[in-house]
Amino acid sequence: MKTIAIIDYGMGNLHSVSKAVEHVAPDARALVTSDPEQIRGADKVILPGVGAIRDCMAEIRRLKVDELVREVSVDRPLLGICVGMQALMSRSQENGWVDCINLFPAEVRFFGNDLRENGVRLKVPHMGWNEVHQTIEHPLWHNIPDGERFYFVHSYYADAEHNPDMAGRTRYGIDVAAAVARDNVFATQFHPEKSHRAGLQLLKNFSQWSGA
């Protein structure tokens, strides 16, 4: 039985992610763990995350999850979710610049307190359903229509402009990288575990993905 390790560093939406993975991949073992050896031994790895990136990165570094993520990202599928995606970027603007794991070169920026679309002020954090337009073909988009809606909760974003790794784009006042991909790593700003059919399909695709 293949194992999908969901990294527990105290800051993730662990229960929801685990239950969603169990639902879409009954032939795999979803393992919520902080044990480095269990993570190293897993066939696939998920890095979830909620909350403030400074706090997340403090725990990630304290538990040496950053080193683990770099290690496992070399040779197996890795999925980052929400703040887990932001943690894979180079750095974040939150509460002054915070260095992140740096698997992707993009920076994470604050939406600002005066975000507008067509003259209408938008609420920050961005909470709700947004269309995601696929910018590359990728196995994790299999059976998901372009423009499908996913559920977002975030105040910070990875810029879509000049982002060589963007796999999906959404718009909330500005264009945002809704997903990024490189080699065997894929990450989403949205929450697939909260995104109903499309989100479950993405997690199913991840459970079946070889990383190629």
GROMACS .gro file of C-alpha atoms in nm:
model
  212
    1MET     CA    1   0.000   0.000   0.000
    2LYS     CA    2   0.136   0.341  -0.096
    3THR     CA    3   0.166   0.606   0.174
    4ILE     CA    4   0.076   0.974   0.141
    5ALA     CA    5   0.239   1.165   0.428
    6ILE     CA    6   0.067   1.485   0.541
    7ILE     CA    7   0.327   1.685   0.730
    8ASP     CA    8   0.215   1.789   1.078
    9TYR     CA    9   0.407   2.093   1.199
   10GLY     CA   10   0.118   2.225   1.405
   11MET     CA   11  -0.012   2.476   1.150
   12GLY     CA   12  -0.209   2.281   0.890
   13ASN     CA   13  -0.569   2.190   0.815
   14LEU     CA   14  -0.471   1.833   0.886
   15HIS     CA   15  -0.803   1.660   0.956
   16SER     CA   16  -0.979   1.793   0.647
   17VAL     CA   17  -0.684   1.714   0.420
   18SER     CA   18  -0.646   1.364   0.563
   19LYS     CA   19  -1.017   1.282   0.530
   20ALA     CA   20  -1.024   1.413   0.172
   21VAL     CA   21  -0.722   1.203   0.077
   22GLU     CA   22  -0.872   0.894   0.240
   23HIS     CA   23  -1.190   0.953   0.041
   24VAL     CA   24  -1.025   0.987  -0.301
   25ALA     CA   25  -0.746   0.731  -0.248
   26PRO     CA   26  -0.890   0.436  -0.053
   27ASP     CA   27  -0.606   0.217  -0.179
   28ALA     CA   28  -0.344   0.444  -0.017
   29ARG     CA   29  -0.258   0.516   0.345
   30ALA     CA   30  -0.301   0.881   0.448
   31LEU     CA   31  -0.057   0.940   0.730
   32VAL     CA   32  -0.058   1.262   0.935
   33THR     CA   33   0.288   1.276   1.086
   34SER     CA   34   0.575   1.490   1.210
   35ASP     CA   35   0.813   1.193   1.216
   36PRO     CA   36   1.100   1.259   0.971
   37GLU     CA   37   1.150   0.889   0.900
   38GLN     CA   38   0.784   0.835   0.818
   39ILE     CA   39   0.792   1.137   0.586
   40ARG     CA   40   1.111   1.012   0.420
   41GLY     CA   41   0.952   0.671   0.376
   42ALA     CA   42   0.632   0.803   0.215
   43ASP     CA   43   0.559   0.766  -0.155
   44LYS     CA   44   0.404   1.113  -0.176
   45VAL     CA   45   0.407   1.414   0.058
   46ILE     CA   46   0.161   1.696   0.128
   47LEU     CA   47   0.263   2.022   0.298
   48PRO     CA   48  -0.055   2.194   0.423
   49GLY     CA   49  -0.074   2.525   0.605
   50VAL     CA   50  -0.304   2.783   0.758
   51GLY     CA   51  -0.236   3.102   0.951
   52ALA     CA   52   0.054   3.343   0.946
   53ILE     CA   53   0.357   3.253   0.739
   54ARG     CA   54   0.601   3.389   1.000
   55ASP     CA   55   0.461   3.148   1.261
   56CYS     CA   56   0.449   2.866   1.006
   57MET     CA   57   0.809   2.917   0.900
   58ALA     CA   58   0.922   2.937   1.264
   59GLU     CA   59   0.774   2.591   1.328
   60ILE     CA   60   0.895   2.457   0.993
   61ARG     CA   61   1.250   2.559   1.082
   62ARG     CA   62   1.228   2.446   1.444
   63LEU     CA   63   1.120   2.099   1.332
   64LYS     CA   64   1.357   2.105   1.032
   65VAL     CA   65   1.063   2.050   0.800
   66ASP     CA   66   1.230   2.285   0.550
   67GLU     CA   67   1.522   2.043   0.518
   68LEU     CA   68   1.282   1.749   0.487
   69VAL     CA   69   1.077   1.921   0.218
   70ARG     CA   70   1.386   1.998   0.013
   71GLU     CA   71   1.497   1.637   0.052
   72VAL     CA   72   1.171   1.466  -0.048
   73SER     CA   73   1.101   1.716  -0.327
   74VAL     CA   74   1.392   1.569  -0.520
   75ASP     CA   75   1.242   1.229  -0.597
   76ARG     CA   76   0.867   1.205  -0.526
   77PRO     CA   77   0.541   1.398  -0.574
   78LEU     CA   78   0.499   1.689  -0.333
   79LEU     CA   79   0.183   1.897  -0.295
   80GLY     CA   80   0.172   2.231  -0.111
   81ILE     CA   81  -0.165   2.371   0.001
   82CYS     CA   82  -0.246   2.738   0.086
   83VAL     CA   83   0.021   2.860   0.329
   84GLY     CA   84   0.200   2.537   0.240
   85MET     CA   85   0.230   2.678  -0.112
   86GLN     CA   86   0.349   3.015   0.019
   87ALA     CA   87   0.612   2.839   0.231
   88LEU     CA   88   0.760   2.692  -0.088
   89MET     CA   89   0.825   3.041  -0.230
   90SER     CA   90   1.144   3.242  -0.179
   91ARG     CA   91   1.012   3.487   0.080
   92SER     CA   92   0.696   3.652   0.210
   93GLN     CA   93   0.614   4.015   0.280
   94GLU     CA   94   0.407   3.925   0.587
   95ASN     CA   95   0.510   4.125   0.898
   96GLY     CA   96   0.832   4.228   0.730
   97TRP     CA   97   1.005   3.995   0.489
   98VAL     CA   98   1.023   3.630   0.598
   99ASP     CA   99   1.253   3.385   0.421
  100CYS     CA  100   1.073   3.071   0.305
  101ILE     CA  101   1.184   2.729   0.175
  102ASN     CA  102   1.272   2.865  -0.171
  103LEU     CA  103   1.171   2.579  -0.401
  104PHE     CA  104   1.013   2.846  -0.623
  105PRO     CA  105   1.162   3.192  -0.688
  106ALA     CA  106   0.838   3.391  -0.649
  107GLU     CA  107   0.770   3.632  -0.364
  108VAL     CA  108   0.451   3.637  -0.158
  109ARG     CA  109   0.290   3.980  -0.121
  110PHE     CA  110   0.005   4.140   0.076
  111PHE     CA  111  -0.313   4.230  -0.110
  112GLY     CA  112  -0.313   4.568   0.068
  113ASN     CA  113  -0.585   4.754   0.249
  114ASP     CA  114  -0.726   4.928  -0.058
  115LEU     CA  115  -0.772   4.644  -0.306
  116ARG     CA  116  -1.024   4.732  -0.576
  117GLU     CA  117  -1.183   4.584  -0.886
  118ASN     CA  118  -1.368   4.820  -1.123
  119GLY     CA  119  -1.377   5.083  -0.850
  120VAL     CA  120  -1.531   4.847  -0.594
  121ARG     CA  121  -1.330   4.785  -0.279
  122LEU     CA  122  -1.263   4.417  -0.212
  123LYS     CA  123  -1.242   4.257   0.130
  124VAL     CA  124  -0.911   4.126   0.257
  125PRO     CA  125  -0.865   3.843   0.339
  126HIS     CA  126  -0.998   3.700   0.016
  127MET     CA  127  -1.247   3.433   0.126
  128GLY     CA  128  -1.463   3.245  -0.118
  129TRP     CA  129  -1.491   3.076  -0.455
  130ASN     CA  130  -1.290   3.194  -0.754
  131GLU     CA  131  -1.243   3.065  -1.105
  132VAL     CA  132  -0.903   2.914  -1.174
  133HIS     CA  133  -0.775   2.929  -1.529
  134GLN     CA  134  -0.520   2.664  -1.612
  135THR     CA  135  -0.207   2.816  -1.766
  136ILE     CA  136  -0.030   2.486  -1.840
  137GLU     CA  137  -0.133   2.130  -1.910
  138HIS     CA  138  -0.062   1.918  -1.605
  139PRO     CA  139  -0.166   1.574  -1.472
  140LEU     CA  140  -0.320   1.738  -1.164
  141TRP     CA  141  -0.568   1.923  -1.388
  142HIS     CA  142  -0.695   1.592  -1.531
  143ASN     CA  143  -1.078   1.587  -1.551
  144ILE     CA  144  -1.101   1.942  -1.412
  145PRO     CA  145  -1.254   2.193  -1.655
  146ASP     CA  146  -1.062   2.513  -1.720
  147GLY     CA  147  -1.224   2.795  -1.526
  148GLU     CA  148  -1.350   2.564  -1.249
  149ARG     CA  149  -1.410   2.733  -0.914
  150PHE     CA  150  -1.201   2.658  -0.605
  151TYR     CA  151  -1.220   2.783  -0.247
  152PHE     CA  152  -0.966   3.044  -0.128
  153VAL     CA  153  -0.883   3.193   0.214
  154HIS     CA  154  -0.580   3.423   0.208
  155SER     CA  155  -0.450   3.778   0.253
  156TYR     CA  156  -0.119   3.716   0.075
  157TYR     CA  157  -0.053   3.589  -0.275
  158ALA     CA  158   0.216   3.480  -0.516
  159ASP     CA  159   0.227   3.719  -0.809
  160ALA     CA  160   0.111   3.590  -1.146
  161GLU     CA  161   0.319   3.832  -1.351
  162HIS     CA  162   0.658   3.706  -1.468
  163ASN     CA  163   0.604   3.381  -1.276
  164PRO     CA  164   0.769   3.103  -1.479
  165ASP     CA  165   0.617   2.827  -1.264
  166MET     CA  166   0.253   2.935  -1.267
  167ALA     CA  167   0.014   2.648  -1.341
  168GLY     CA  168  -0.314   2.827  -1.271
  169ARG     CA  169  -0.429   3.187  -1.247
  170THR     CA  170  -0.713   3.357  -1.065
  171ARG     CA  171  -0.811   3.720  -1.023
  172TYR     CA  172  -0.900   3.907  -0.706
  173GLY     CA  173  -0.834   4.273  -0.777
  174ILE     CA  174  -0.506   4.163  -0.933
  175ASP     CA  175  -0.391   3.849  -1.111
  176VAL     CA  176  -0.279   3.584  -0.863
  177ALA     CA  177  -0.091   3.257  -0.909
  178ALA     CA  178  -0.356   3.008  -0.796
  179ALA     CA  179  -0.118   2.717  -0.856
  180VAL     CA  180   0.248   2.662  -0.935
  181ALA     CA  181   0.429   2.357  -1.067
  182ARG     CA  182   0.783   2.246  -1.134
  183ASP     CA  183   0.899   1.890  -1.200
  184ASN     CA  184   0.739   1.668  -0.931
  185VAL     CA  185   0.617   1.959  -0.712
  186PHE     CA  186   0.270   2.113  -0.740
  187ALA     CA  187   0.119   2.370  -0.504
  188THR     CA  188  -0.216   2.550  -0.476
  189GLN     CA  189  -0.315   2.874  -0.308
  190PHE     CA  190  -0.671   2.742  -0.285
  191HIS     CA  191  -0.787   2.463  -0.055
  192PRO     CA  192  -0.864   2.151  -0.264
  193GLU     CA  193  -0.995   1.973   0.047
  194LYS     CA  194  -1.266   2.243   0.074
  195SER     CA  195  -1.337   2.274  -0.299
  196HIS     CA  196  -1.595   2.000  -0.344
  197ARG     CA  197  -1.581   1.793  -0.665
  198ALA     CA  198  -1.299   1.981  -0.837
  199GLY     CA  199  -1.081   1.984  -0.529
  200LEU     CA  200  -1.135   1.614  -0.464
  201GLN     CA  201  -1.049   1.544  -0.827
  202LEU     CA  202  -0.721   1.734  -0.788
  203LEU     CA  203  -0.636   1.532  -0.475
  204LYS     CA  204  -0.728   1.211  -0.657
  205ASN     CA  205  -0.501   1.315  -0.944
  206PHE     CA  206  -0.221   1.379  -0.695
  207SER     CA  207  -0.272   1.036  -0.537
  208GLN     CA  208  -0.226   0.878  -0.882
  209TRP     CA  209   0.054   1.107  -1.005
  210SER     CA  210   0.399   0.962  -1.060
  211GLY     CA  211   0.562   1.305  -1.052
  212ALA     CA  212   0.642   1.292  -1.422
   0.00000   0.00000   0.00000
